[in-house]
Amino acid sequence: MALIDNVNWRGLDRLVIHQQRNRAAHAPVISLFRWWARRPHCFAGALLEAAQREFRKEKDFLVADPFSGGGTVAFEAARRGLRVYAQDLYPWPSKGLATALTPADPDEFRLATSQLLEILQPYRKRYSTEDGDTTWETTHIIRVRRSACPKCSERLFLFREPLVSIASRRAEESFGFFGCSACGAVSRRKKDIRSFRCDACKSRSQTAVLPGPSAKPEMVCPHCHDAVRLSDLLSSAPQWQPVLLREHIVQQNGPTARLRVVRQEDRLDDTPGIKDHRLRTEIPDGLETASLRRYGFSSWEDLYTQTQIDIIKAALDAVPAIKVSRAVADHIRLAILGSTEMAGYVCRWERYHPKALEAIANHRFSSSTVTVETNLLSPSGRGTLPRRFEAAEKALRWMRAQGYPNRTSHAEASSRRRPVSGALVVTGSSERQLLPSGAAQLVFTDPPYHDDLQYGELARLFHFWMKTMNSIEEPIEEQEAVPNAVRGATTKHYEDKVAACLTESHRVLASNGRLVLTFHNRDMNAWEALANALERAGFDVVGLAAVAAENPADHSKRGKESLLSDLVIECLPRRKKHRRPNILTVQGVAAGSEKKNLQAIGLALAECVNRREGSIDALFEKHAKRLKCRRILIRRGGR
Ligand SMILES: C[S@@+](CC[C@H](N)C(=O)[O-])C[C@H]1O[C@@H](n2cnc3c(N)ncnc32)[C@H](O)[C@@H]1O
Ligand SMILES: [Zn+2]
Ligand SMILES: [Zn+2]
């Protein structure tokens, strides 16, 4: 019987959609370290339980995830007391996962982090201002990029959308702040005005955003009225002007926060003159990092204000001074490293729901000409250290209640093979895994989704900081199973890497073991590569299912119309003698184009893998027709 026949599919979609809406509430561990496109925890749990039932006679059931990323499978396995092996190419998610799976006392953590915040108080003071008897603390500084018009040489300010922010988060808020591209000043006006006259220079600006792609590559100079190419304005090293700040009264919570226009007496200068430029680590070229370079950033340090860099470094340096267990110290470092995603010259301000968005929100480096520096020591605001510590403490309490593996260790993929007693987390390409042959009953994983996500490039920011601590070697991005034109990696490279990792998974699987993969993609090239990889690695497909993976309401992936469900593919290691299976079980398929497309591609993939013949395009077409798919969502080169 296929494992997927043991899963109760009814209601699972609804549960996934519900839980994905507020992931951290259902699996607090996900706030311990950022990773992109984490899979739903409840689906992983349901499948693991089906496997537990199937292998109930095995006293030492072991599950392995060779592409472990955010660790969904590992966390859910650990909660169920299962032995688990997890491996990822990258140090950020694998070391994060190893830390998360190692017992750490939440009370000790709480005490240690309050000591640390105490040590960092002098840095926090840099953000405070006295106003009569009141002490205000700046939580965010919003800046606009400044440049010179290549035609008339006048200074201009890159408010590409004049509305910088609505004035507050109140539902009935009717005011907003509008930026003047001629002088850089910000004026407070009714939020729905069509044009405004600048408070400072009196020039008039339209507030409407021109139709067309938001990344419109030009703007009109407010002085000479010529169109200027954005690339000409961005090519030099960035210069910034603080325009708005958010502040709150210290020692008071509640509605005391406000957004206000920057005044002359605010000391918010962060010009390169006062920046420490001795340490500069170049941002390497890449598909994703190209946008940072296009915006004139050349080193990782350029992405931060000096105060942010000072805080991050001081925090990391202070950890050894606090007397704590190693596990707690690791958690503190993980939270500090996590805060580096609040890079002040990259983070964007969400103007309609005023808040800072992380540098790598939505699976790519944000690039904006209006950016926000987060005061990393403020107790209020997204992604600050106190907020991260709070979330981590919650995750620690949750883990303690769920139960830790009896032993967790971390190793590099180059080290010796070994048996696993609790959890073993490995860093390095899964082309080599550390499990002895035949050790796992279940390999449960999801390989990279072809070129949807450049994990290594997105993680470069974290890896840069980890390297400053000498805690990792340079990751070998060439080993990532992903096409990447800058590295010259094609779909063939992707297929070869997935095939090599799955071949190794075949080795570690017991003879009665199962491989369960989840996958989605709109590009037929991706499915073809996956089919080839499964075939080359020696697997037969025995079951298919389609399950919801994302909440439609909050799903945005690089503007693509991506699939909201995953195809689940169950495979058996192919045996020399046994007949190729032609009976497939298909589960969880409902009406609706998306699921039908997944079923059709799943059947096509299974036929290609099991019979080693046929074109996946023709087979897909055949099944799509038979299933009456109204919309075809999978195409060559489709996105
Ligand atoms: C789709 S993600 C897995 C996500 C994970 N299941 C979760 O829920 O967070 C694929 C992962 O494969 C990793 N990866 C890519 N190439 C690899 C390789 N050669 N060896 C091991 N891991 C690799 C990526 O770093 C990424 O984390
Ligand atoms: Zn003005
Ligand atoms: Zn001009």
JSON list of C-alpha atoms in Angstrom, two decimals, residues 320-400:
[
{"chain": "A", "resi": 320, "resn": "PRO", "atom": "CA", "xyz": [30.77, 35.25, 24.92]},
{"chain": "A", "resi": 321, "resn": "ALA", "atom": "CA", "xyz": [30.75, 37.69, 27.84]},
{"chain": "A", "resi": 322, "resn": "ILE", "atom": "CA", "xyz": [27.39, 36.43, 29.06]},
{"chain": "A", "resi": 323, "resn": "LYS", "atom": "CA", "xyz": [27.62, 33.25, 31.10]},
{"chain": "A", "resi": 324, "resn": "VAL", "atom": "CA", "xyz": [25.24, 30.86, 29.39]},
{"chain": "A", "resi": 325, "resn": "SER", "atom": "CA", "xyz": [25.10, 27.35, 28.06]},
{"chain": "A", "resi": 326, "resn": "ARG", "atom": "CA", "xyz": [26.35, 26.81, 24.54]},
{"chain": "A", "resi": 327, "resn": "ALA", "atom": "CA", "xyz": [22.83, 26.04, 23.29]},
{"chain": "A", "resi": 328, "resn": "VAL", "atom": "CA", "xyz": [21.49, 29.34, 24.58]},
{"chain": "A", "resi": 329, "resn": "ALA", "atom": "CA", "xyz": [24.48, 31.24, 23.17]},
{"chain": "A", "resi": 330, "resn": "ASP", "atom": "CA", "xyz": [23.83, 29.62, 19.77]},
{"chain": "A", "resi": 331, "resn": "HIS", "atom": "CA", "xyz": [20.21, 30.76, 19.91]},
{"chain": "A", "resi": 332, "resn": "ILE", "atom": "CA", "xyz": [21.22, 34.31, 20.77]},
{"chain": "A", "resi": 333, "resn": "ARG", "atom": "CA", "xyz": [23.64, 34.40, 17.83]},
{"chain": "A", "resi": 334, "resn": "LEU", "atom": "CA", "xyz": [20.99, 32.99, 15.52]},
{"chain": "A", "resi": 335, "resn": "ALA", "atom": "CA", "xyz": [18.58, 35.76, 16.49]},
{"chain": "A", "resi": 336, "resn": "ILE", "atom": "CA", "xyz": [21.26, 38.45, 16.05]},
{"chain": "A", "resi": 337, "resn": "LEU", "atom": "CA", "xyz": [22.22, 37.09, 12.64]},
{"chain": "A", "resi": 338, "resn": "GLY", "atom": "CA", "xyz": [18.54, 37.02, 11.74]},
{"chain": "A", "resi": 339, "resn": "SER", "atom": "CA", "xyz": [18.28, 40.74, 12.45]},
{"chain": "A", "resi": 340, "resn": "THR", "atom": "CA", "xyz": [20.74, 41.48, 9.64]},
{"chain": "A", "resi": 341, "resn": "GLU", "atom": "CA", "xyz": [17.85, 41.18, 7.21]},
{"chain": "A", "resi": 342, "resn": "MET", "atom": "CA", "xyz": [16.71, 44.60, 8.43]},
{"chain": "A", "resi": 343, "resn": "ALA", "atom": "CA", "xyz": [19.45, 46.28, 6.35]},
{"chain": "A", "resi": 344, "resn": "GLY", "atom": "CA", "xyz": [18.62, 49.98, 6.54]},
{"chain": "A", "resi": 345, "resn": "TYR", "atom": "CA", "xyz": [19.39, 50.94, 2.95]},
{"chain": "A", "resi": 346, "resn": "VAL", "atom": "CA", "xyz": [17.52, 48.04, 1.40]},
{"chain": "A", "resi": 347, "resn": "CYS", "atom": "CA", "xyz": [14.44, 47.56, 3.54]},
{"chain": "A", "resi": 348, "resn": "ARG", "atom": "CA", "xyz": [11.34, 49.09, 2.11]},
{"chain": "A", "resi": 349, "resn": "TRP", "atom": "CA", "xyz": [8.66, 50.95, 4.03]},
{"chain": "A", "resi": 350, "resn": "GLU", "atom": "CA", "xyz": [5.20, 49.51, 3.55]},
{"chain": "A", "resi": 351, "resn": "ARG", "atom": "CA", "xyz": [3.41, 52.82, 2.97]},
{"chain": "A", "resi": 352, "resn": "TYR", "atom": "CA", "xyz": [-0.18, 51.67, 3.36]},
{"chain": "A", "resi": 353, "resn": "HIS", "atom": "CA", "xyz": [0.40, 49.57, 6.49]},
{"chain": "A", "resi": 354, "resn": "PRO", "atom": "CA", "xyz": [3.28, 51.56, 7.90]},
{"chain": "A", "resi": 355, "resn": "LYS", "atom": "CA", "xyz": [6.03, 49.11, 8.78]},
{"chain": "A", "resi": 356, "resn": "ALA", "atom": "CA", "xyz": [9.49, 48.06, 7.60]},
{"chain": "A", "resi": 357, "resn": "LEU", "atom": "CA", "xyz": [9.74, 45.09, 5.27]},
{"chain": "A", "resi": 358, "resn": "GLU", "atom": "CA", "xyz": [12.79, 42.82, 5.38]},
{"chain": "A", "resi": 359, "resn": "ALA", "atom": "CA", "xyz": [15.54, 43.20, 2.79]},
{"chain": "A", "resi": 360, "resn": "ILE", "atom": "CA", "xyz": [14.58, 39.87, 1.24]},
{"chain": "A", "resi": 361, "resn": "ALA", "atom": "CA", "xyz": [10.82, 39.95, 1.58]},
{"chain": "A", "resi": 362, "resn": "ASN", "atom": "CA", "xyz": [9.04, 38.21, -1.30]},
{"chain": "A", "resi": 363, "resn": "HIS", "atom": "CA", "xyz": [12.00, 36.04, -2.27]},
{"chain": "A", "resi": 364, "resn": "ARG", "atom": "CA", "xyz": [14.19, 38.75, -3.71]},
{"chain": "A", "resi": 365, "resn": "PHE", "atom": "CA", "xyz": [16.40, 41.58, -2.63]},
{"chain": "A", "resi": 366, "resn": "SER", "atom": "CA", "xyz": [14.24, 44.61, -2.33]},
{"chain": "A", "resi": 367, "resn": "SER", "atom": "CA", "xyz": [15.39, 47.62, -4.29]},
{"chain": "A", "resi": 368, "resn": "SER", "atom": "CA", "xyz": [13.84, 50.90, -3.51]},
{"chain": "A", "resi": 369, "resn": "THR", "atom": "CA", "xyz": [14.80, 54.53, -3.55]},
{"chain": "A", "resi": 370, "resn": "VAL", "atom": "CA", "xyz": [12.90, 55.13, -0.30]},
{"chain": "A", "resi": 371, "resn": "THR", "atom": "CA", "xyz": [14.31, 52.90, 2.42]},
{"chain": "A", "resi": 372, "resn": "VAL", "atom": "CA", "xyz": [13.99, 52.46, 6.14]},
{"chain": "A", "resi": 373, "resn": "GLU", "atom": "CA", "xyz": [16.51, 52.00, 8.91]},
{"chain": "A", "resi": 374, "resn": "THR", "atom": "CA", "xyz": [15.09, 49.98, 11.78]},
{"chain": "A", "resi": 375, "resn": "ASN", "atom": "CA", "xyz": [16.41, 50.74, 15.25]},
{"chain": "A", "resi": 376, "resn": "LEU", "atom": "CA", "xyz": [17.45, 47.17, 16.00]},
{"chain": "A", "resi": 377, "resn": "LEU", "atom": "CA", "xyz": [17.24, 47.75, 19.75]},
{"chain": "A", "resi": 378, "resn": "SER", "atom": "CA", "xyz": [13.73, 49.09, 19.85]},
{"chain": "A", "resi": 379, "resn": "PRO", "atom": "CA", "xyz": [11.14, 46.93, 21.58]},
{"chain": "A", "resi": 380, "resn": "SER", "atom": "CA", "xyz": [8.66, 47.92, 18.91]},
{"chain": "A", "resi": 381, "resn": "GLY", "atom": "CA", "xyz": [8.94, 47.35, 15.16]},
{"chain": "A", "resi": 382, "resn": "ARG", "atom": "CA", "xyz": [9.34, 44.35, 12.93]},
{"chain": "A", "resi": 383, "resn": "GLY", "atom": "CA", "xyz": [12.53, 42.36, 13.10]},
{"chain": "A", "resi": 384, "resn": "THR", "atom": "CA", "xyz": [14.23, 44.18, 16.00]},
{"chain": "A", "resi": 385, "resn": "LEU", "atom": "CA", "xyz": [16.38, 42.28, 18.49]},
{"chain": "A", "resi": 386, "resn": "PRO", "atom": "CA", "xyz": [13.93, 42.48, 21.40]},
{"chain": "A", "resi": 387, "resn": "ARG", "atom": "CA", "xyz": [11.14, 41.25, 19.12]},
{"chain": "A", "resi": 388, "resn": "ARG", "atom": "CA", "xyz": [13.31, 38.44, 17.79]},
{"chain": "A", "resi": 389, "resn": "PHE", "atom": "CA", "xyz": [14.30, 37.40, 21.29]},
{"chain": "A", "resi": 390, "resn": "GLU", "atom": "CA", "xyz": [10.65, 37.30, 22.27]},
{"chain": "A", "resi": 391, "resn": "ALA", "atom": "CA", "xyz": [9.75, 35.13, 19.28]},
{"chain": "A", "resi": 392, "resn": "ALA", "atom": "CA", "xyz": [12.72, 32.83, 19.91]},
{"chain": "A", "resi": 393, "resn": "GLU", "atom": "CA", "xyz": [11.74, 32.38, 23.54]},
{"chain": "A", "resi": 394, "resn": "LYS", "atom": "CA", "xyz": [8.27, 31.39, 22.43]},
{"chain": "A", "resi": 395, "resn": "ALA", "atom": "CA", "xyz": [9.75, 28.90, 19.98]},
{"chain": "A", "resi": 396, "resn": "LEU", "atom": "CA", "xyz": [11.94, 27.47, 22.75]},
{"chain": "A", "resi": 397, "resn": "ARG", "atom": "CA", "xyz": [8.94, 26.96, 25.01]},
{"chain": "A", "resi": 398, "resn": "TRP", "atom": "CA", "xyz": [7.07, 25.32, 22.16]},
{"chain": "A", "resi": 399, "resn": "MET", "atom": "CA", "xyz": [9.95, 22.99, 21.36]},
{"chain": "A", "resi": 400, "resn": "ARG", "atom": "CA", "xyz": [10.31, 22.06, 25.01]}
]
